[in-house]
Amino acid sequence: YAPSRLSADIDAELVKQLKPAAAKDALAWLESDLGVRITALENGATALANDPEKMAAAQKLLERLPPRRAERYIALMKATGADESGAQIVLNSSLGIAYGAAAALSSSPPDLDALRKELEAGRPQMVEAIGNTYIVMFASVYQDVAEADLDKYLAFAESPSGKAYHKAITAALDVALTNAAKEAGRQIGEAGRAKKSQSAA
């Protein structure tokens, strides 16, 4: 799950998933002053979900927001597919752990598709829970973004190119994390079998 490994897989998959016209529009947005600013805010929010006090403050902030602002956050979450991609991260990370544990306990590789199907059963509830979490986070992350600027971001996210970009990102993330899960499982399995061999000796 090294960032450099994930980034390389995501970049390679984006080339396959995203058509040149949509890629050009997405790049224009990302390189715009507003796009750069919003991306910086989003990148800085990584630690927010892991800080209970900040999340509690964000929840209170969300509860005080005018309805239109809260509706914008819900629309943005749906347009970007943040709930789906967030669930994908959790599912693939869980898949890596489950695959690795199964590989360590078995002489033959476990069925990755069967493991994925088992984890996917709880996906709808996970998507809903993660979506609610993102909306709370948005209240904190975008609190200093002007209404007009937030509308511009939403307009891009809801445009054909914006939807294509976020769909491609989610698909590329899925491929990258699945590859990482397989590699993690392989390494954990090999380490487990090596430990068993040492114990037996």
PDB file of C-alpha atoms in Angstrom:
ATOM      1  CA  TYR A   1       0.000   0.000   0.000  1.00  0.00           C
ATOM      2  CA  ALA A   2       2.973   2.328  -0.487  1.00  0.00           C
ATOM      3  CA  PRO A   3       1.816   5.668  -1.967  1.00  0.00           C
ATOM      4  CA  SER A   4       4.303   5.392  -4.841  1.00  0.00           C
ATOM      5  CA  ARG A   5       2.982   1.937  -5.801  1.00  0.00           C
ATOM      6  CA  LEU A   6      -0.667   3.012  -5.581  1.00  0.00           C
ATOM      7  CA  SER A   7       0.035   6.212  -7.518  1.00  0.00           C
ATOM      8  CA  ALA A   8       1.708   4.313 -10.361  1.00  0.00           C
ATOM      9  CA  ASP A   9      -1.228   1.894 -10.655  1.00  0.00           C
ATOM     10  CA  ILE A  10      -3.777   4.728 -10.486  1.00  0.00           C
ATOM     11  CA  ASP A  11      -1.955   6.741 -13.161  1.00  0.00           C
ATOM     12  CA  ALA A  12      -1.760   3.733 -15.481  1.00  0.00           C
ATOM     13  CA  GLU A  13      -5.443   2.929 -15.023  1.00  0.00           C
ATOM     14  CA  LEU A  14      -6.559   6.548 -15.511  1.00  0.00           C
ATOM     15  CA  VAL A  15      -4.972   6.541 -18.957  1.00  0.00           C
ATOM     16  CA  LYS A  16      -7.207   3.581 -19.837  1.00  0.00           C
ATOM     17  CA  GLN A  17     -10.375   4.877 -18.153  1.00  0.00           C
ATOM     18  CA  LEU A  18     -10.430   8.593 -18.996  1.00  0.00           C
ATOM     19  CA  LYS A  19     -10.986   9.873 -22.520  1.00  0.00           C
ATOM     20  CA  PRO A  20      -8.718  12.742 -23.680  1.00  0.00           C
ATOM     21  CA  ALA A  21     -11.492  15.378 -23.781  1.00  0.00           C
ATOM     22  CA  ALA A  22     -12.640  14.641 -20.228  1.00  0.00           C
ATOM     23  CA  ALA A  23      -9.033  14.472 -19.057  1.00  0.00           C
ATOM     24  CA  LYS A  24      -8.369  17.891 -20.580  1.00  0.00           C
ATOM     25  CA  ASP A  25     -11.408  19.421 -18.839  1.00  0.00           C
ATOM     26  CA  ALA A  26     -10.487  17.806 -15.522  1.00  0.00           C
ATOM     27  CA  LEU A  27      -6.915  19.047 -15.781  1.00  0.00           C
ATOM     28  CA  ALA A  28      -8.135  22.557 -16.554  1.00  0.00           C
ATOM     29  CA  TRP A  29     -10.243  22.483 -13.391  1.00  0.00           C
ATOM     30  CA  LEU A  30      -7.498  20.994 -11.214  1.00  0.00           C
ATOM     31  CA  GLU A  31      -4.980  23.582 -12.426  1.00  0.00           C
ATOM     32  CA  SER A  32      -7.329  26.538 -11.954  1.00  0.00           C
ATOM     33  CA  ASP A  33      -6.839  28.773  -8.900  1.00  0.00           C
ATOM     34  CA  LEU A  34     -10.032  27.466  -7.326  1.00  0.00           C
ATOM     35  CA  GLY A  35      -9.229  23.867  -8.205  1.00  0.00           C
ATOM     36  CA  VAL A  36      -5.779  24.152  -6.629  1.00  0.00           C
ATOM     37  CA  ARG A  37      -7.256  25.726  -3.505  1.00  0.00           C
ATOM     38  CA  ILE A  38      -9.966  23.113  -3.077  1.00  0.00           C
ATOM     39  CA  THR A  39      -7.539  20.253  -3.716  1.00  0.00           C
ATOM     40  CA  ALA A  40      -5.255  21.662  -0.993  1.00  0.00           C
ATOM     41  CA  LEU A  41      -8.196  21.806   1.420  1.00  0.00           C
ATOM     42  CA  GLU A  42      -9.136  18.212   0.606  1.00  0.00           C
ATOM     43  CA  ASN A  43      -5.559  16.986   0.974  1.00  0.00           C
ATOM     44  CA  GLY A  44      -5.339  18.702   4.341  1.00  0.00           C
ATOM     45  CA  ALA A  45      -8.437  16.885   5.577  1.00  0.00           C
ATOM     46  CA  THR A  46      -6.740  13.487   5.772  1.00  0.00           C
ATOM     47  CA  ALA A  47      -6.378  13.572   9.540  1.00  0.00           C
ATOM     48  CA  LEU A  48      -9.856  15.000  10.193  1.00  0.00           C
ATOM     49  CA  ALA A  49     -11.708  11.671  10.251  1.00  0.00           C
ATOM     50  CA  ASN A  50      -9.227  10.305  12.792  1.00  0.00           C
ATOM     51  CA  ASP A  51      -9.723  13.180  15.227  1.00  0.00           C
ATOM     52  CA  PRO A  52     -12.918  12.669  17.285  1.00  0.00           C
ATOM     53  CA  GLU A  53     -12.885  16.221  18.645  1.00  0.00           C
ATOM     54  CA  LYS A  54     -12.608  17.790  15.190  1.00  0.00           C
ATOM     55  CA  MET A  55     -15.307  15.493  13.820  1.00  0.00           C
ATOM     56  CA  ALA A  56     -17.606  16.453  16.720  1.00  0.00           C
ATOM     57  CA  ALA A  57     -16.967  20.120  15.944  1.00  0.00           C
ATOM     58  CA  ALA A  58     -17.679  19.479  12.258  1.00  0.00           C
ATOM     59  CA  GLN A  59     -20.962  17.779  13.163  1.00  0.00           C
ATOM     60  CA  LYS A  60     -22.040  20.818  15.189  1.00  0.00           C
ATOM     61  CA  LEU A  61     -21.023  23.081  12.306  1.00  0.00           C
ATOM     62  CA  LEU A  62     -23.112  21.010   9.893  1.00  0.00           C
ATOM     63  CA  GLU A  63     -26.139  21.249  12.165  1.00  0.00           C
ATOM     64  CA  ARG A  64     -25.903  25.056  12.146  1.00  0.00           C
ATOM     65  CA  LEU A  65     -25.626  25.405   8.375  1.00  0.00           C
ATOM     66  CA  PRO A  66     -28.396  26.922   6.230  1.00  0.00           C
ATOM     67  CA  PRO A  67     -30.308  24.181   4.350  1.00  0.00           C
ATOM     68  CA  ARG A  68     -28.946  25.260   0.963  1.00  0.00           C
ATOM     69  CA  ARG A  69     -25.344  24.878   2.105  1.00  0.00           C
ATOM     70  CA  ALA A  70     -25.987  21.431   3.576  1.00  0.00           C
ATOM     71  CA  GLU A  71     -27.776  20.412   0.369  1.00  0.00           C
ATOM     72  CA  ARG A  72     -24.721  21.476  -1.624  1.00  0.00           C
ATOM     73  CA  TYR A  73     -22.533  19.151   0.432  1.00  0.00           C
ATOM     74  CA  ILE A  74     -24.903  16.248  -0.166  1.00  0.00           C
ATOM     75  CA  ALA A  75     -24.972  17.004  -3.901  1.00  0.00           C
ATOM     76  CA  LEU A  76     -21.170  17.259  -3.984  1.00  0.00           C
ATOM     77  CA  MET A  77     -20.768  13.941  -2.195  1.00  0.00           C
ATOM     78  CA  LYS A  78     -23.080  12.247  -4.715  1.00  0.00           C
ATOM     79  CA  ALA A  79     -21.518  13.954  -7.742  1.00  0.00           C
ATOM     80  CA  THR A  80     -17.947  13.046  -6.797  1.00  0.00           C
ATOM     81  CA  GLY A  81     -18.866   9.561  -5.625  1.00  0.00           C
ATOM     82  CA  ALA A  82     -16.920  10.149  -2.412  1.00  0.00           C
ATOM     83  CA  ASP A  83     -19.095   7.626  -0.581  1.00  0.00           C
ATOM     84  CA  GLU A  84     -18.499   4.935  -3.204  1.00  0.00           C
ATOM     85  CA  SER A  85     -14.747   5.517  -3.417  1.00  0.00           C
ATOM     86  CA  GLY A  86     -14.496   5.648   0.378  1.00  0.00           C
ATOM     87  CA  ALA A  87     -16.272   2.314   0.631  1.00  0.00           C
ATOM     88  CA  GLN A  88     -13.940   0.952  -2.044  1.00  0.00           C
ATOM     89  CA  ILE A  89     -10.920   1.868   0.058  1.00  0.00           C
ATOM     90  CA  VAL A  90     -12.355   0.151   3.132  1.00  0.00           C
ATOM     91  CA  LEU A  91     -13.434  -2.937   1.184  1.00  0.00           C
ATOM     92  CA  ASN A  92     -10.119  -3.392  -0.571  1.00  0.00           C
ATOM     93  CA  SER A  93      -8.136  -2.819   2.611  1.00  0.00           C
ATOM     94  CA  SER A  94     -10.307  -5.404   4.368  1.00  0.00           C
ATOM     95  CA  LEU A  95      -9.868  -7.679   1.378  1.00  0.00           C
ATOM     96  CA  GLY A  96      -6.095  -7.455   1.696  1.00  0.00           C
ATOM     97  CA  ILE A  97      -6.227  -8.411   5.377  1.00  0.00           C
ATOM     98  CA  ALA A  98      -8.700 -11.259   4.772  1.00  0.00           C
ATOM     99  CA  TYR A  99      -6.721 -12.547   1.797  1.00  0.00           C
ATOM    100  CA  GLY A 100      -3.476 -12.418   3.739  1.00  0.00           C
ATOM    101  CA  ALA A 101      -4.932 -14.213   6.744  1.00  0.00           C
ATOM    102  CA  ALA A 102      -6.445 -16.933   4.532  1.00  0.00           C
ATOM    103  CA  ALA A 103      -3.200 -17.299   2.610  1.00  0.00           C
ATOM    104  CA  ALA A 104      -1.249 -17.729   5.843  1.00  0.00           C
ATOM    105  CA  LEU A 105      -3.561 -20.523   6.995  1.00  0.00           C
ATOM    106  CA  SER A 106      -3.768 -22.432   3.716  1.00  0.00           C
ATOM    107  CA  SER A 107      -1.258 -24.159   1.485  1.00  0.00           C
ATOM    108  CA  SER A 108      -3.040 -22.865  -1.614  1.00  0.00           C
ATOM    109  CA  PRO A 109      -4.035 -19.252  -2.448  1.00  0.00           C
ATOM    110  CA  PRO A 110      -7.559 -18.326  -1.274  1.00  0.00           C
ATOM    111  CA  ASP A 111     -10.298 -17.434  -3.747  1.00  0.00           C
ATOM    112  CA  LEU A 112     -10.032 -13.636  -3.979  1.00  0.00           C
ATOM    113  CA  ASP A 113     -13.345 -13.326  -5.837  1.00  0.00           C
ATOM    114  CA  ALA A 114     -15.177 -15.298  -3.153  1.00  0.00           C
ATOM    115  CA  LEU A 115     -13.669 -13.124  -0.422  1.00  0.00           C
ATOM    116  CA  ARG A 116     -14.661  -9.974  -2.312  1.00  0.00           C
ATOM    117  CA  LYS A 117     -18.234 -11.239  -2.764  1.00  0.00           C
ATOM    118  CA  GLU A 118     -18.510 -11.886   0.965  1.00  0.00           C
ATOM    119  CA  LEU A 119     -17.295  -8.386   1.835  1.00  0.00           C
ATOM    120  CA  GLU A 120     -19.467  -6.769  -0.856  1.00  0.00           C
ATOM    121  CA  ALA A 121     -22.599  -8.023   0.928  1.00  0.00           C
ATOM    122  CA  GLY A 122     -22.264  -5.198   3.436  1.00  0.00           C
ATOM    123  CA  ARG A 123     -21.423  -2.536   0.874  1.00  0.00           C
ATOM    124  CA  PRO A 124     -24.767  -0.616   0.852  1.00  0.00           C
ATOM    125  CA  GLN A 125     -24.626   0.017   4.598  1.00  0.00           C
ATOM    126  CA  MET A 126     -20.970   0.949   4.342  1.00  0.00           C
ATOM    127  CA  VAL A 127     -21.601   3.420   1.501  1.00  0.00           C
ATOM    128  CA  GLU A 128     -24.365   5.100   3.504  1.00  0.00           C
ATOM    129  CA  ALA A 129     -22.248   5.364   6.654  1.00  0.00           C
ATOM    130  CA  ILE A 130     -19.216   6.693   4.778  1.00  0.00           C
ATOM    131  CA  GLY A 131     -21.396   9.146   2.847  1.00  0.00           C
ATOM    132  CA  ASN A 132     -22.742  10.570   6.104  1.00  0.00           C
ATOM    133  CA  THR A 133     -19.206  10.872   7.430  1.00  0.00           C
ATOM    134  CA  TYR A 134     -18.065  12.725   4.325  1.00  0.00           C
ATOM    135  CA  ILE A 135     -20.909  15.225   4.599  1.00  0.00           C
ATOM    136  CA  VAL A 136     -19.813  16.002   8.152  1.00  0.00           C
ATOM    137  CA  MET A 137     -16.225  16.369   6.960  1.00  0.00           C
ATOM    138  CA  PHE A 138     -17.298  18.657   4.113  1.00  0.00           C
ATOM    139  CA  ALA A 139     -18.794  21.056   6.658  1.00  0.00           C
ATOM    140  CA  SER A 140     -15.332  21.547   8.114  1.00  0.00           C
ATOM    141  CA  VAL A 141     -13.211  21.228   4.972  1.00  0.00           C
ATOM    142  CA  TYR A 142     -15.211  23.706   2.856  1.00  0.00           C
ATOM    143  CA  GLN A 143     -16.353  26.083   5.596  1.00  0.00           C
ATOM    144  CA  ASP A 144     -14.223  28.952   4.226  1.00  0.00           C
ATOM    145  CA  VAL A 145     -15.164  28.348   0.582  1.00  0.00           C
ATOM    146  CA  ALA A 146     -17.554  31.012  -0.686  1.00  0.00           C
ATOM    147  CA  GLU A 147     -20.994  29.906  -1.846  1.00  0.00           C
ATOM    148  CA  ALA A 148     -20.255  30.971  -5.432  1.00  0.00           C
ATOM    149  CA  ASP A 149     -16.990  28.995  -5.446  1.00  0.00           C
ATOM    150  CA  LEU A 150     -18.680  25.933  -4.005  1.00  0.00           C
ATOM    151  CA  ASP A 151     -21.276  26.182  -6.782  1.00  0.00           C
ATOM    152  CA  LYS A 152     -18.448  26.266  -9.348  1.00  0.00           C
ATOM    153  CA  TYR A 153     -16.949  23.119  -7.857  1.00  0.00           C
ATOM    154  CA  LEU A 154     -20.333  21.413  -7.887  1.00  0.00           C
ATOM    155  CA  ALA A 155     -20.906  22.503 -11.491  1.00  0.00           C
ATOM    156  CA  PHE A 156     -17.649  20.826 -12.525  1.00  0.00           C
ATOM    157  CA  ALA A 157     -18.412  17.690 -10.503  1.00  0.00           C
ATOM    158  CA  GLU A 158     -21.854  17.393 -12.111  1.00  0.00           C
ATOM    159  CA  SER A 159     -20.617  18.095 -15.659  1.00  0.00           C
ATOM    160  CA  PRO A 160     -20.075  15.161 -18.063  1.00  0.00           C
ATOM    161  CA  SER A 161     -16.296  15.582 -17.788  1.00  0.00           C
ATOM    162  CA  GLY A 162     -16.435  15.923 -14.014  1.00  0.00           C
ATOM    163  CA  LYS A 163     -18.523  12.770 -13.663  1.00  0.00           C
ATOM    164  CA  ALA A 164     -16.225  10.910 -16.048  1.00  0.00           C
ATOM    165  CA  TYR A 165     -13.187  12.064 -14.070  1.00  0.00           C
ATOM    166  CA  HIS A 166     -14.519  10.996 -10.679  1.00  0.00           C
ATOM    167  CA  LYS A 167     -15.822   7.706 -12.090  1.00  0.00           C
ATOM    168  CA  ALA A 168     -12.384   7.026 -13.573  1.00  0.00           C
ATOM    169  CA  ILE A 169     -10.686   7.911 -10.287  1.00  0.00           C
ATOM    170  CA  THR A 170     -12.917   5.454  -8.416  1.00  0.00           C
ATOM    171  CA  ALA A 171     -12.271   2.711 -10.991  1.00  0.00           C
ATOM    172  CA  ALA A 172      -8.514   3.356 -10.936  1.00  0.00           C
ATOM    173  CA  LEU A 173      -8.525   3.306  -7.150  1.00  0.00           C
ATOM    174  CA  ASP A 174     -10.329  -0.024  -7.216  1.00  0.00           C
ATOM    175  CA  VAL A 175      -7.699  -1.547  -9.508  1.00  0.00           C
ATOM    176  CA  ALA A 176      -4.786  -0.115  -7.507  1.00  0.00           C
ATOM    177  CA  LEU A 177      -6.152  -1.268  -4.167  1.00  0.00           C
ATOM    178  CA  THR A 178      -7.072  -4.716  -5.505  1.00  0.00           C
ATOM    179  CA  ASN A 179      -3.504  -5.117  -6.757  1.00  0.00           C
ATOM    180  CA  ALA A 180      -2.224  -3.976  -3.380  1.00  0.00           C
ATOM    181  CA  ALA A 181      -4.545  -6.424  -1.614  1.00  0.00           C
ATOM    182  CA  LYS A 182      -3.211  -9.294  -3.721  1.00  0.00           C
ATOM    183  CA  GLU A 183       0.385  -8.298  -3.028  1.00  0.00           C
ATOM    184  CA  ALA A 184      -0.295  -7.833   0.684  1.00  0.00           C
ATOM    185  CA  GLY A 185      -1.940 -11.246   0.799  1.00  0.00           C
ATOM    186  CA  ARG A 186       0.986 -12.832  -1.017  1.00  0.00           C
ATOM    187  CA  GLN A 187       3.516 -11.314   1.360  1.00  0.00           C
ATOM    188  CA  ILE A 188       1.504 -12.114   4.491  1.00  0.00           C
ATOM    189  CA  GLY A 189       0.923 -15.653   3.256  1.00  0.00           C
ATOM    190  CA  GLU A 190       4.607 -16.195   2.522  1.00  0.00           C
ATOM    191  CA  ALA A 191       5.580 -14.798   5.917  1.00  0.00           C
ATOM    192  CA  GLY A 192       3.033 -17.040   7.636  1.00  0.00           C
ATOM    193  CA  ARG A 193       4.214 -20.157   5.834  1.00  0.00           C
ATOM    194  CA  ALA A 194       7.876 -19.289   6.538  1.00  0.00           C
ATOM    195  CA  LYS A 195       7.047 -18.939  10.224  1.00  0.00           C
ATOM    196  CA  LYS A 196       5.277 -22.317  10.232  1.00  0.00           C
ATOM    197  CA  SER A 197       8.295 -23.913   8.565  1.00  0.00           C
ATOM    198  CA  GLN A 198      10.648 -22.447  11.160  1.00  0.00           C
ATOM    199  CA  SER A 199       8.406 -23.649  13.984  1.00  0.00           C
ATOM    200  CA  ALA A 200       8.242 -27.133  12.502  1.00  0.00           C
ATOM    201  CA  ALA A 201      12.027 -27.228  12.185  1.00  0.00           C
TER     202      ALA A 201
END
